[in-house]
Coordinates of C-alpha atoms in Angstrom, one line a residue:
Chain A
M222 CA 145.7 133.7 192.1
A223 CA 145.8 131.9 195.3
A224 CA 145.3 128.2 195.4
P225 CA 141.5 127.5 195.5
A226 CA 140.1 126.4 198.9
G227 CA 141.0 122.8 198.8
P228 CA 139.3 120.1 200.7
R229 CA 140.7 121.0 204.0
P230 CA 138.6 119.4 206.7
G231 CA 139.7 121.5 209.7
W232 CA 138.9 120.3 213.1
S233 CA 135.4 118.8 212.4
R234 CA 135.5 115.1 212.8
R235 CA 132.6 114.7 210.5
A236 CA 134.3 116.7 207.7
Q237 CA 137.5 114.6 208.2
Y238 CA 135.6 111.4 207.9
G239 CA 133.7 112.8 204.9
L240 CA 137.0 113.6 203.1
F241 CA 138.5 110.2 203.9
F242 CA 135.5 108.4 202.5
A243 CA 135.5 110.6 199.5
F244 CA 139.1 109.6 198.7
L245 CA 138.2 106.0 199.3
A246 CA 135.4 106.4 196.8
A247 CA 137.8 107.9 194.3
I248 CA 140.2 105.0 194.7
A249 CA 137.3 102.6 194.3
G250 CA 136.3 104.6 191.2
I251 CA 139.7 104.1 189.7
I252 CA 139.7 100.4 190.4
V253 CA 136.2 99.9 188.9
G254 CA 137.3 101.9 185.9
L255 CA 140.4 99.8 185.4
V256 CA 138.4 96.6 185.7
L257 CA 135.8 97.8 183.2
L258 CA 138.6 98.8 180.9
A259 CA 140.3 95.4 181.2
L260 CA 137.0 93.8 180.3
S261 CA 136.6 96.2 177.3
V262 CA 140.0 95.1 176.0
V263 CA 139.8 91.4 176.7
S264 CA 136.2 90.7 175.9
P265 CA 134.6 93.5 173.9
K266 CA 131.4 91.5 173.3
S267 CA 130.3 92.0 176.9
Y268 CA 129.6 95.7 176.3
Q269 CA 127.6 95.4 173.1
A270 CA 124.2 95.8 174.7
V271 CA 125.4 98.9 176.7
R272 CA 127.1 100.5 173.7
G273 CA 124.0 99.7 171.5
A274 CA 121.8 101.4 174.1
A275 CA 124.0 104.5 174.3
L276 CA 123.9 104.7 170.5
D277 CA 120.1 104.6 170.6
V278 CA 120.1 107.5 173.0
M279 CA 122.4 109.7 171.0
A280 CA 121.6 108.8 167.5
P281 CA 118.2 110.5 167.1
V282 CA 119.9 113.8 168.0
T283 CA 122.7 113.2 165.5
V284 CA 120.3 112.2 162.7
A285 CA 118.2 115.4 163.3
F286 CA 121.3 117.7 163.3
S287 CA 122.7 115.9 160.2
D288 CA 119.4 116.4 158.3
V289 CA 119.7 120.1 159.1
S290 CA 123.3 120.4 158.1
A291 CA 122.7 118.4 154.9
T292 CA 120.0 120.8 153.9
V293 CA 122.1 123.9 154.6
S294 CA 125.2 122.5 152.7
G295 CA 122.9 121.5 149.9
L296 CA 121.7 125.0 149.5
A297 CA 125.3 126.3 149.5
S298 CA 126.5 123.7 146.9
G299 CA 123.4 124.2 144.9
A300 CA 124.2 127.9 144.6
G301 CA 127.7 127.1 143.4
A302 CA 126.2 125.2 140.5
Y303 CA 125.1 128.5 139.0
W304 CA 128.5 130.0 139.0
D305 CA 130.1 129.8 135.5
A306 CA 127.2 127.6 134.5
A307 CA 127.9 127.6 130.8
D308 CA 131.4 126.3 131.2
Q309 CA 130.4 123.7 133.7
N310 CA 127.6 122.6 131.4
A311 CA 130.0 122.1 128.4
A312 CA 132.5 120.2 130.5
L313 CA 129.8 117.9 132.0
K314 CA 128.4 117.2 128.5
A315 CA 131.8 116.1 127.2
Q316 CA 132.3 113.9 130.3
N317 CA 128.9 112.4 129.8
T318 CA 129.6 111.4 126.2
R319 CA 132.9 109.8 127.2
L320 CA 131.3 107.9 130.1
R321 CA 128.5 106.6 127.9
Q322 CA 131.0 105.0 125.6
Q323 CA 132.7 103.4 128.5
I324 CA 129.4 102.1 129.8
L325 CA 128.8 100.4 126.4
T326 CA 132.1 98.7 126.6
A327 CA 131.5 97.7 130.2
N328 CA 128.1 96.3 129.3
A329 CA 129.6 94.1 126.6
V330 CA 132.3 92.9 129.1
I331 CA 129.5 92.0 131.6
Q332 CA 127.6 90.0 129.0
E333 CA 130.7 88.1 128.0
N334 CA 131.4 87.4 131.7
R335 CA 127.9 86.0 132.2
Q336 CA 128.3 83.7 129.2
L337 CA 131.7 82.5 130.4
K338 CA 130.3 81.8 133.9
A339 CA 127.4 79.9 132.4
T340 CA 129.8 77.9 130.3
L341 CA 131.8 77.0 133.4
R342 CA 128.5 76.3 135.3
L343 CA 129.4 78.7 138.1
R344 CA 126.4 79.6 140.3
E345 CA 126.3 82.8 142.1
E346 CA 123.7 84.1 144.5
L347 CA 122.1 87.5 144.0
R348 CA 123.2 89.8 146.7
E349 CA 120.9 92.4 148.0
A350 CA 121.4 95.0 150.7
V351 CA 120.1 94.4 154.2
A352 CA 119.6 98.0 155.0
A353 CA 120.4 101.5 153.6
G354 CA 121.3 104.3 155.9
R355 CA 123.3 107.5 156.1
I356 CA 126.6 108.2 157.9
V357 CA 125.5 110.8 160.3
G358 CA 128.3 111.2 162.8
S359 CA 131.8 110.0 163.6
S360 CA 134.3 109.6 166.5
F361 CA 135.9 113.0 165.9
Q362 CA 137.5 113.2 169.3
S363 CA 139.2 109.8 169.4
P364 CA 142.2 108.2 167.6
R365 CA 139.8 105.5 166.4
R366 CA 137.9 106.0 163.2
F367 CA 134.3 105.1 163.8
A368 CA 131.2 106.4 162.0
I369 CA 127.6 106.4 163.2
L370 CA 125.1 104.9 160.8
S371 CA 121.4 105.7 161.0
V372 CA 120.2 102.1 160.7
G373 CA 120.2 99.5 163.5
T374 CA 119.0 96.0 164.5
S375 CA 115.4 97.0 163.9
D376 CA 116.4 97.3 160.2
G377 CA 118.2 93.9 160.2
V378 CA 121.7 95.1 160.8
T379 CA 123.9 92.9 163.0
V380 CA 127.5 93.2 164.2
G381 CA 130.0 92.2 161.6
M382 CA 128.2 93.1 158.4
P383 CA 130.2 95.0 155.7
V384 CA 129.1 98.5 154.8
R385 CA 129.6 100.0 151.4
A386 CA 128.6 103.2 149.6
A387 CA 128.1 103.7 145.9
A388 CA 131.7 105.0 145.6
G389 CA 133.4 102.2 147.5
L390 CA 133.8 100.3 150.7
V391 CA 133.1 102.1 154.0
G392 CA 133.9 99.5 156.6
R393 CA 132.1 97.0 158.9
V394 CA 129.6 97.2 161.7
I395 CA 131.0 96.8 165.2
D396 CA 128.2 98.0 167.4
A397 CA 124.5 97.8 166.7
G398 CA 121.7 99.4 168.6
A399 CA 118.0 99.3 167.7
N400 CA 118.1 102.5 165.6
A401 CA 121.7 103.2 164.9
S402 CA 125.0 101.4 164.6
R403 CA 128.7 102.1 164.7
V404 CA 130.9 101.4 161.7
L405 CA 134.6 100.8 161.8
L406 CA 135.9 102.8 158.8
V407 CA 138.5 101.3 156.4
S408 CA 140.9 104.1 157.6
D409 CA 141.0 102.9 161.2
R410 CA 144.2 101.3 162.3
A411 CA 142.5 98.0 163.2
N412 CA 140.7 97.5 159.9
V413 CA 142.5 95.1 157.6
V414 CA 140.9 94.6 154.1
P415 CA 142.2 91.9 151.8
A416 CA 142.3 93.5 148.4
R417 CA 143.9 93.4 145.0
I418 CA 145.1 96.0 142.5
L419 CA 142.5 96.4 139.7
R420 CA 145.2 96.6 137.1
G421 CA 146.7 93.2 137.1
G422 CA 145.0 91.5 140.1
I423 CA 148.0 91.6 142.3
P424 CA 146.9 90.6 145.9
V425 CA 147.5 93.3 148.5
I426 CA 146.5 94.1 152.1
S427 CA 145.0 97.5 152.9
T428 CA 145.3 98.7 156.5
G429 CA 144.1 102.0 157.8
R430 CA 146.5 104.6 159.1
G431 CA 144.0 106.4 161.4
D432 CA 144.1 109.7 159.6
G433 CA 141.8 109.1 156.7
T434 CA 144.2 107.2 154.5
V435 CA 145.1 103.6 154.1
D436 CA 148.4 101.8 153.9
I437 CA 148.5 99.2 151.1
R438 CA 151.2 96.5 151.1
P439 CA 151.6 93.7 148.5
L440 CA 151.4 90.1 149.6
E441 CA 154.3 89.0 147.5
V442 CA 157.9 90.2 148.0
G443 CA 159.4 91.9 145.0
R444 CA 159.4 95.2 143.1
N445 CA 156.8 97.8 144.2
P446 CA 153.8 97.0 142.0
F447 CA 151.9 100.2 142.6
K448 CA 151.5 103.2 140.4
R449 CA 149.9 106.5 141.4
G450 CA 146.2 106.5 140.5
D451 CA 145.8 102.7 140.8
I452 CA 142.4 101.5 142.1
I453 CA 142.4 98.9 144.9
V454 CA 139.3 96.6 145.0
T455 CA 138.4 94.0 147.5
S456 CA 139.3 90.4 146.6
G457 CA 136.7 88.5 148.6
T458 CA 139.4 86.7 150.6
G459 CA 138.5 86.2 154.2
G460 CA 134.8 85.9 153.6
L461 CA 133.7 89.2 155.0
Y462 CA 133.8 91.8 152.2
P463 CA 132.3 90.9 148.9
P464 CA 134.8 91.0 146.0
L465 CA 135.3 93.8 143.5
V466 CA 134.2 96.6 145.8
P467 CA 136.4 99.6 145.2
V468 CA 138.4 100.4 148.4
A469 CA 141.0 103.1 147.7
R470 CA 143.0 105.0 145.1
V471 CA 146.8 105.2 145.4
I472 CA 148.1 108.7 146.0
R473 CA 151.8 108.1 146.7
L474 CA 154.3 105.3 146.9
D475 CA 156.1 104.2 149.9
D476 CA 159.3 102.1 150.2
D477 CA 157.5 98.8 149.5
G478 CA 153.9 99.7 149.5
A479 CA 151.7 102.7 148.8
I480 CA 149.4 105.2 150.6
G481 CA 145.9 105.4 149.3
I482 CA 142.9 107.4 150.0
P483 CA 139.5 105.6 150.4
L484 CA 137.2 106.2 147.5
A485 CA 134.1 106.3 149.7
D486 CA 134.3 109.6 151.6
P487 CA 132.2 109.2 154.8
S488 CA 131.6 112.9 155.0
E489 CA 129.6 112.9 151.8
A490 CA 125.9 112.9 152.5
S491 CA 125.2 109.8 150.5
F492 CA 123.7 106.5 151.3
A493 CA 125.6 103.6 152.8
L494 CA 124.4 100.0 152.2
V495 CA 124.8 97.3 154.8
E496 CA 125.2 93.8 153.3
R497 CA 125.5 90.3 154.6
P498 CA 129.0 88.9 155.0
F499 CA 130.1 87.5 151.7
E500 CA 130.9 84.0 152.7
P501 CA 130.2 83.3 156.4
A502 CA 131.6 79.7 156.1
A503 CA 135.0 81.2 155.5
G504 CA 134.7 83.4 158.5
A505 CA 136.5 81.2 161.0
D506 CA 139.2 83.8 161.3
L507 CA 136.9 86.9 161.2
P508 CA 138.4 89.6 163.3
A509 CA 136.8 90.2 166.7
E510 CA 133.7 92.1 165.8
A511 CA 133.4 94.6 168.5
R512 CA 136.9 96.1 168.0
Chain B
M189 CA 117.0 156.3 195.5
V190 CA 118.5 153.2 196.8
R191 CA 121.5 152.3 194.8
A192 CA 120.3 148.7 194.3
A193 CA 117.2 150.0 192.5
L194 CA 119.4 151.7 190.0
A195 CA 121.6 148.7 189.3
G196 CA 118.9 146.5 187.9
R197 CA 119.1 142.8 188.1
K198 CA 122.8 142.6 188.7
V199 CA 122.6 143.2 192.4
G200 CA 121.2 141.0 195.1
R201 CA 121.0 137.8 193.1
E202 CA 121.0 134.4 194.7
P203 CA 122.7 131.3 193.4
V204 CA 120.6 129.4 190.9
P205 CA 118.7 126.4 192.1
L206 CA 120.8 123.2 192.0
A207 CA 123.9 125.3 191.8
T208 CA 126.0 122.4 193.2
L209 CA 125.1 120.3 190.2
V210 CA 125.8 122.8 187.5
P211 CA 129.6 122.0 187.1
A212 CA 128.9 118.3 186.7
A213 CA 126.0 119.1 184.3
S214 CA 128.3 121.3 182.2
V215 CA 130.8 118.5 181.9
V216 CA 128.1 116.1 180.8
A217 CA 126.9 118.7 178.3
A218 CA 130.4 119.1 176.9
S219 CA 130.7 115.3 176.6
A220 CA 127.3 115.3 174.9
L221 CA 128.6 117.6 172.2
A222 CA 129.8 114.3 170.7
V223 CA 126.4 113.9 169.2
L224 CA 127.1 116.7 166.7
P225 CA 127.0 115.4 163.2
I226 CA 130.7 116.1 162.5
V227 CA 132.3 113.5 160.2
S228 CA 136.0 113.9 160.7
A229 CA 138.7 111.9 158.9
S230 CA 141.5 112.6 161.3
G231 CA 140.0 112.8 164.8
W232 CA 141.9 116.0 165.8
W233 CA 139.0 117.5 167.7
P234 CA 139.7 117.9 171.4
N235 CA 138.0 115.8 174.2
L236 CA 135.4 118.4 175.1
G237 CA 134.3 116.7 178.3
L238 CA 137.9 116.4 179.6
L239 CA 138.6 120.0 178.8
M240 CA 135.6 121.2 180.8
L241 CA 136.6 118.8 183.6
L242 CA 140.0 120.3 183.9
G243 CA 138.7 123.8 183.4
W244 CA 136.4 123.5 186.4
R245 CA 139.0 121.7 188.6
M246 CA 141.6 124.4 187.9
L247 CA 139.0 127.0 188.9
R248 CA 137.6 125.5 192.0
A249 CA 138.5 122.4 194.1
D250 CA 135.0 122.2 195.4
A251 CA 133.2 121.9 192.1
W252 CA 132.5 118.2 192.9
P253 CA 133.9 115.6 195.2
A254 CA 136.8 113.7 193.6
W255 CA 134.8 110.5 193.1
W256 CA 132.2 112.2 190.8
A257 CA 134.8 111.9 188.1
A258 CA 134.1 108.2 187.8
P259 CA 130.4 108.5 186.8
L260 CA 131.2 111.6 184.6
G261 CA 133.9 109.4 182.9
L262 CA 131.4 106.6 182.4
V263 CA 128.9 109.0 180.7
N264 CA 131.7 110.3 178.5
D265 CA 132.7 106.8 177.5
L266 CA 129.2 105.9 176.5
L267 CA 128.6 109.1 174.6
T268 CA 131.9 109.1 172.6
G269 CA 132.2 105.4 172.0
A270 CA 135.5 105.0 173.8
P271 CA 136.2 101.7 175.6
V272 CA 134.0 101.7 178.7
G273 CA 136.1 102.3 181.8
M274 CA 138.9 104.3 180.1
S275 CA 137.6 107.8 181.0
M276 CA 136.4 106.5 184.4
A277 CA 139.9 105.5 185.5
L278 CA 141.6 108.4 183.7
W279 CA 139.4 111.2 184.9
T280 CA 139.5 110.0 188.6
A281 CA 143.3 109.7 188.4
L282 CA 143.5 113.3 187.0
M283 CA 141.3 114.5 189.9
L284 CA 143.5 112.9 192.4
A285 CA 146.6 114.3 190.7
M286 CA 145.0 117.8 190.9
D287 CA 144.4 117.3 194.6
I288 CA 148.1 116.5 195.1
I289 CA 149.1 119.5 193.0
D290 CA 146.7 121.7 195.0
R291 CA 148.3 120.7 198.3
R292 CA 151.8 121.2 197.0
T293 CA 151.4 124.7 195.5
Q294 CA 150.5 127.7 197.5
W295 CA 149.9 130.1 194.6
R296 CA 149.4 129.7 190.9
D297 CA 148.7 132.0 188.1
Y298 CA 147.1 131.5 184.7
W299 CA 150.3 130.3 183.0
I300 CA 151.1 127.7 185.6
E301 CA 147.5 126.5 185.4
W302 CA 147.8 126.2 181.6
L303 CA 151.1 124.4 182.0
V304 CA 149.7 121.9 184.5
A305 CA 146.6 121.4 182.3
A306 CA 148.9 120.8 179.3
L307 CA 150.8 118.1 181.2
L308 CA 147.6 116.4 182.3
L309 CA 146.1 116.6 178.8
A310 CA 149.3 115.1 177.3
F311 CA 149.1 112.3 179.8
A312 CA 145.4 111.7 178.9
A313 CA 146.3 111.6 175.2
W314 CA 149.1 109.1 175.9
V315 CA 146.7 106.9 177.9
E316 CA 144.1 107.1 175.1
A317 CA 146.8 106.1 172.6
R318 CA 147.9 103.1 174.7
V319 CA 144.3 101.9 175.2
A320 CA 143.8 102.1 171.4
A321 CA 147.0 100.1 170.9
L322 CA 145.7 97.5 173.3
N323 CA 142.5 97.3 171.3
G324 CA 144.5 96.6 168.1
A325 CA 144.7 100.1 166.7
P326 CA 148.0 101.8 167.7
P327 CA 147.8 105.4 166.5
L328 CA 150.6 107.1 164.6
L329 CA 152.4 110.0 166.2
T330 CA 151.3 112.2 163.4
S331 CA 147.7 111.6 164.6
T332 CA 148.1 112.0 168.3
V333 CA 150.5 114.9 168.6
P334 CA 148.5 117.4 166.6
A335 CA 145.3 116.4 168.4
A336 CA 147.0 116.8 171.8
A337 CA 148.4 120.2 170.8
I338 CA 145.0 121.4 169.7
E339 CA 143.5 120.3 173.0
I340 CA 146.2 122.1 175.0
L341 CA 145.7 125.3 173.0
L342 CA 142.0 125.2 173.5
F343 CA 142.3 124.8 177.3
P344 CA 142.0 128.6 178.0
L345 CA 138.6 128.6 176.2
A346 CA 137.4 125.8 178.5
A347 CA 138.7 127.7 181.6
Y348 CA 136.9 130.8 180.5
A349 CA 133.7 128.9 179.9
A350 CA 134.0 127.4 183.4
M351 CA 134.6 130.8 184.9
R352 CA 131.6 132.3 183.3
I353 CA 129.3 129.4 184.2
D354 CA 130.6 129.7 187.8
R355 CA 129.8 133.4 187.9
W356 CA 126.3 132.7 186.5
R357 CA 125.5 129.9 188.8
L358 CA 126.6 131.7 191.9
G359 CA 124.7 134.8 191.0
R360 CA 127.7 137.1 191.0

């Protein structure tokens, strides 16, 4: 097809001036955009109010749609529970018995742990969650891995708080509006979680890869200490994430590290707890919160 | 009988009220699709606002003045959580690039439009990856290339949507 009627002003002086000023405005728009972008990169904190307000505008719609889709998918998965129900039932009963025995062992270990800590006169504070919300949305168009959480500053959430689900660590809060906040997931490239392998306590660092998996590297040089199926838990180093929160499970080995998949799946419709930073006094080198 | 009486409502329609704002409103609506409750682990969904922007610009050069791309980009940044200013600068630059291409080409068909849109979308994906790297999160090629390919392949859908919305708003 022919080129569309471009902005050809013709002989009209008014149209020529109009076109000239339109181009000037476009150049000004580019310059303003570059300045704002430079501010975004250099000092992310300056946009927190604006980003929080934008979250407050969009989050109610997201929460409403997410409720609808949770109901619909609940109906679908509920129907699946009736398929081959007798076999599912038997398998679940066997798993239940095994897990009960493991719980008994775990309870005994917890008791022993308490007695040992009392003997050493270690004092620990009880940690309770600041707020509980649901992951309702995400940044599905962007190379960054953010998630939208349905609780905000009106529920006590502030920027920098760690977020965990029952299955494992989800991430940390980077933007907080009044009713919703944005969470940087553990699988984002900029999220570094100090961790250790549960089997053996070897210290490792878990960095996101941006595609839903994490890259786990050991802190000590030597033989590759990972095995497929290893569970990685937080170590409490750095003062942000509380220790012994499951982070990921190793799925394959790399040359000197491993690739893991986070245990907390953000697309599950389960609750996410926002907690206070574990040890704020150790937070002198906390990462820039709005990244 | 008069032929117009037989054709029903399809003849003699006027442009809808506020027809000059409909293209920009459709780009804002496409950006606002970011509020959908989609939790994605890989981020391979296309930039819907950018696709509608390019779809409209390929269709008509007078959909909006070139400088409207800056406020449209600002709205897109706020709705998708991107660094504020990235879409502003990028979309305005893409509009100026399209103006230059319009002046240099006399005739283009659907394939050339798709090719030009593919180049512009690849440039936009590259800019997004560089800005993410500046913010401390350099994306892997296995994340950006499939996302850009999906965007490029979905461009004809955006062009079709722009064409249908244009026919509706002009009453044709």
